[in-house]
Coordinates of N, CA, C and O in Angstrom, one line a residue:
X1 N 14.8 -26.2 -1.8 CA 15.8 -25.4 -1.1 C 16.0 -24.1 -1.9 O 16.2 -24.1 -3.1
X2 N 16.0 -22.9 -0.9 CA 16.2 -22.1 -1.7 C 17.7 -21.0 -1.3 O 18.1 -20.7 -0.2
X3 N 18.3 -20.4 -2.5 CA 19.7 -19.6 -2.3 C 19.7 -18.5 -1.7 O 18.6 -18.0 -2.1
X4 N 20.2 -18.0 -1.0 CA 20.1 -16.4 -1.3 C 21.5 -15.6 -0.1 O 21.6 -15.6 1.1
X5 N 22.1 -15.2 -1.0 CA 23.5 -14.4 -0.2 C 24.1 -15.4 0.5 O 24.4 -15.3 1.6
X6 N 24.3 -16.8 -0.6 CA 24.7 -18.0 -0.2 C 24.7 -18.3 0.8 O 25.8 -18.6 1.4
X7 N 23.3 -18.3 1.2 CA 23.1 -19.4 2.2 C 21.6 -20.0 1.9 O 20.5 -19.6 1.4
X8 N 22.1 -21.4 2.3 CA 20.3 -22.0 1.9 C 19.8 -22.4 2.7 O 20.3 -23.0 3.6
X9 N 18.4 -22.1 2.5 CA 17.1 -21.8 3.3 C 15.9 -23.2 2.7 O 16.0 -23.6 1.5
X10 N 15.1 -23.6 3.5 CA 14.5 -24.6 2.9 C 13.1 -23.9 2.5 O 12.4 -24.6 1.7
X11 N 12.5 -22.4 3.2 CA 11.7 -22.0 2.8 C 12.1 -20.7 1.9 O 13.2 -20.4 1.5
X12 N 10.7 -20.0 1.6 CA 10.9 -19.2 1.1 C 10.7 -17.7 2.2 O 9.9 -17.9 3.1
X13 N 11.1 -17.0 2.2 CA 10.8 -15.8 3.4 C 9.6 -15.3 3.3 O 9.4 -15.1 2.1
X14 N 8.7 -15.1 3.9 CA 7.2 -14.3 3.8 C 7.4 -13.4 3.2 O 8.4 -12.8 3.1
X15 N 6.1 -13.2 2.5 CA 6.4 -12.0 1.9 C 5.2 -11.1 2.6 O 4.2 -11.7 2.9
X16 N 5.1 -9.7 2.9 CA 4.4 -9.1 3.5 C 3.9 -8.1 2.9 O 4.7 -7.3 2.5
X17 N 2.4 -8.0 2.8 CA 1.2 -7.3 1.9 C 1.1 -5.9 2.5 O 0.2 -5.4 3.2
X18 N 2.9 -4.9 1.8 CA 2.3 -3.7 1.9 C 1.6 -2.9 1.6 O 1.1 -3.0 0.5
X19 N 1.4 -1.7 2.3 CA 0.4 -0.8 1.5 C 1.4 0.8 2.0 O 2.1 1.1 2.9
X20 N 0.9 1.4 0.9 CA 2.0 3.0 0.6 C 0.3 3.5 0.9 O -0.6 3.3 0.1
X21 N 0.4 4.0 2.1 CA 0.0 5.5 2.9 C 0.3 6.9 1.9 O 1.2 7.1 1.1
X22 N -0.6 7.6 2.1 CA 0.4 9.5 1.7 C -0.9 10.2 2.9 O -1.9 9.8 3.3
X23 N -0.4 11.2 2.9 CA -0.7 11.9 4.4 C -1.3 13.4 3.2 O -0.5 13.9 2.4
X24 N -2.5 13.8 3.5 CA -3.4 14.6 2.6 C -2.7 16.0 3.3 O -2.7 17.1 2.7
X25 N -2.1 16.0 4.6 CA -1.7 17.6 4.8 C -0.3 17.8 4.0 O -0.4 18.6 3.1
X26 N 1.2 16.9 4.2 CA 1.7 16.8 3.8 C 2.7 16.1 2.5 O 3.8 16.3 2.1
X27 N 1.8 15.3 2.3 CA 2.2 14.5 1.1 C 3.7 13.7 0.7 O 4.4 13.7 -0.3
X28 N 3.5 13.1 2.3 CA 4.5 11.8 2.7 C 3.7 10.6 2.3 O 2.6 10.3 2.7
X29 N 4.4 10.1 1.5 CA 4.9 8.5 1.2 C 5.4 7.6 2.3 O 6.4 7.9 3.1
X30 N 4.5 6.5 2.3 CA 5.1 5.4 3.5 C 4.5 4.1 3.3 O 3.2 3.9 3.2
X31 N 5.4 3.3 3.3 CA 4.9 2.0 3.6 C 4.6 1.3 4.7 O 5.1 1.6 5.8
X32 N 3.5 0.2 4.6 CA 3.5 -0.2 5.9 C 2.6 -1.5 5.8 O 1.5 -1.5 5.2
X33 N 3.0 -2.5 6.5 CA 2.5 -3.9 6.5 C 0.8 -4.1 7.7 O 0.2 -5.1 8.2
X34 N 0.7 -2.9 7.8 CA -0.3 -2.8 9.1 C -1.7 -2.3 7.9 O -1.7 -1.2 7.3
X35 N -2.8 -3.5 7.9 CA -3.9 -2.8 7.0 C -4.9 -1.4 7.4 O -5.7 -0.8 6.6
X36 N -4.6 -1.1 8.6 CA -5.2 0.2 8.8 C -4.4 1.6 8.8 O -3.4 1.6 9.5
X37 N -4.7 2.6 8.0 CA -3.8 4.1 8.2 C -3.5 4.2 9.9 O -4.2 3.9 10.8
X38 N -2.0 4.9 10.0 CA -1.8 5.4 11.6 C -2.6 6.4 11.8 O -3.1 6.7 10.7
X39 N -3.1 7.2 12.8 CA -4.2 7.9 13.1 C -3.3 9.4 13.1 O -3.9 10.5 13.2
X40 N -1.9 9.4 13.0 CA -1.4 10.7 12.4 C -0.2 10.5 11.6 O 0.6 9.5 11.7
X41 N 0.0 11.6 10.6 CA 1.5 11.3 9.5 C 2.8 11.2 10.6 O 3.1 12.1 11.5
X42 N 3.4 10.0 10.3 CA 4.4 10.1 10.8 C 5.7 10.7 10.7 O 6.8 10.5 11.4
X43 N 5.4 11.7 9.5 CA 6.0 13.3 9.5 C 5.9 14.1 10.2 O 6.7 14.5 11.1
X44 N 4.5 14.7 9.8 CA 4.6 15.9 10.3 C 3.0 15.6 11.1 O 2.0 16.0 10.4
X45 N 2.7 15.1 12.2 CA 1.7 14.5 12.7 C 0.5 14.9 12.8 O -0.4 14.9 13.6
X46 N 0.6 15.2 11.5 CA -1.6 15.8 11.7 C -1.6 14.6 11.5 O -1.0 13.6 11.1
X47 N -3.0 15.0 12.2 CA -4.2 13.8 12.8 C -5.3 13.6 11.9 O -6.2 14.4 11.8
X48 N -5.3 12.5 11.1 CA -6.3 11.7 11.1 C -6.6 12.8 9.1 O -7.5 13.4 8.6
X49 N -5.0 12.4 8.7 CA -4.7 13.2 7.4 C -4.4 11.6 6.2 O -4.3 11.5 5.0
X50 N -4.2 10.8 7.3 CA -2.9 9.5 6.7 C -3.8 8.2 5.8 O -3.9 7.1 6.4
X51 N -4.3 8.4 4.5 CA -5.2 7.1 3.7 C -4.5 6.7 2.9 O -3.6 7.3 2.3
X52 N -4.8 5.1 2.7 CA -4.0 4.4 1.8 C -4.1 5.2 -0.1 O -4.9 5.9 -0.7
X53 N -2.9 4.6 -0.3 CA -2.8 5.7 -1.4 C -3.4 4.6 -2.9 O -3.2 3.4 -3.0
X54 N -4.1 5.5 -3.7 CA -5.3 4.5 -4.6 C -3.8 4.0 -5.3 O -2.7 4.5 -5.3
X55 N -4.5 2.5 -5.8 CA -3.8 1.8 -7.1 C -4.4 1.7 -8.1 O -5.5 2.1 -8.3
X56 N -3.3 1.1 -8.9 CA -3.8 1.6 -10.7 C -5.1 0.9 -11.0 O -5.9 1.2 -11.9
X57 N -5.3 -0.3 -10.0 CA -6.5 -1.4 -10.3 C -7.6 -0.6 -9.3 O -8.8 -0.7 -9.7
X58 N -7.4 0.3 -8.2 CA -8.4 1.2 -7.3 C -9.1 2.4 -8.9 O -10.1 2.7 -9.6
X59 N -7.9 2.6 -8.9 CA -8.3 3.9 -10.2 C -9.1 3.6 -11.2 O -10.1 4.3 -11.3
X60 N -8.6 2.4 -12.4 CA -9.6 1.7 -13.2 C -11.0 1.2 -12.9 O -11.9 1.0 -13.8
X61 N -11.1 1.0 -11.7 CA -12.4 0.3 -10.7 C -13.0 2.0 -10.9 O -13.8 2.3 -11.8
X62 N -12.6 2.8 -10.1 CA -13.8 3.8 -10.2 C -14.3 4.2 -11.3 O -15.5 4.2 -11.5
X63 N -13.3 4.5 -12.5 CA -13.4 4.8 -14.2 C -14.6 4.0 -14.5 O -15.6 4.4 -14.9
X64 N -14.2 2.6 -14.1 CA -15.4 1.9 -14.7 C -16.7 2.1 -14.0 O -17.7 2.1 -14.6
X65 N -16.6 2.2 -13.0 CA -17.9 2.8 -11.9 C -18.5 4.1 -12.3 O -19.8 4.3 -12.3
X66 N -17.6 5.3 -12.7 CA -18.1 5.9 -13.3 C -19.2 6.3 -14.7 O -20.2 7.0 -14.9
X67 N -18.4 5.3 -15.3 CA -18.9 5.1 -17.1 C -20.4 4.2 -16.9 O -21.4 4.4 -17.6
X68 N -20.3 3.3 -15.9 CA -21.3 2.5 -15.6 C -22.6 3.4 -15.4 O -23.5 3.5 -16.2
X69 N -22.5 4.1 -14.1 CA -23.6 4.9 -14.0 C -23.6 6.4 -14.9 O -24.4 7.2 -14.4
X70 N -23.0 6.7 -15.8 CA -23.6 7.1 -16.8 C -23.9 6.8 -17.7 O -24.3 7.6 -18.5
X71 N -23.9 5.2 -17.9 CA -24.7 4.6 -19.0 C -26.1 4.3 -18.3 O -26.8 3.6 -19.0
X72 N -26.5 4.6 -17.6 CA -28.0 4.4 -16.7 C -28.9 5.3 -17.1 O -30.0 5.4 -16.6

C-alpha cells in the first residue's frame, strides 16, 4: 500500500513516458505523453516546425558516433 496526500492507494499511479518537444520557428517548450511531434507548435502554429528535443544520452550518442567515424 501506498501513501500519498493521506490517502492510501494499493497501487502505484502510472507513470507516463514524457517527451519535451521545442518548436524550431519559435522555440516553445512542451511536454507531451504522445510519442509522435504535433504536426504544428501549439504556440504559435507553424507547421511541421515541432521535434522532440535531444537528451543528454541523444547528445553523447552522436559525440560518440562522431569520434567513431573519424577514427575510420
Amino acid at each position: 500500500k501506498a501513501f500519498f496526500n493521506n490517502k492510501v492507494y494499493k497501487r502505484k499511479p502510472a507513470v507516463l513516458n514524457m517527451v519535451t518537444y521545442v518548436c524550431n520557428n519559435c522555440n516553445y517548450k512542451f511536454n507531451s505523453s504522445k510519442p509522435a511531434p504535433p504536426k504544428s507548435c501549439p504556440y504559435c502554429s507553424a507547421k511541421g516546425s515541432v521535434e522532440a528535443e535531444a537528451t543528454a544520452s541523444d547528445l553523447l550518442r552522436e559525440v560518440s558516433d562522431l569520434v567513431e567515424k573519424d577514427r575510420i
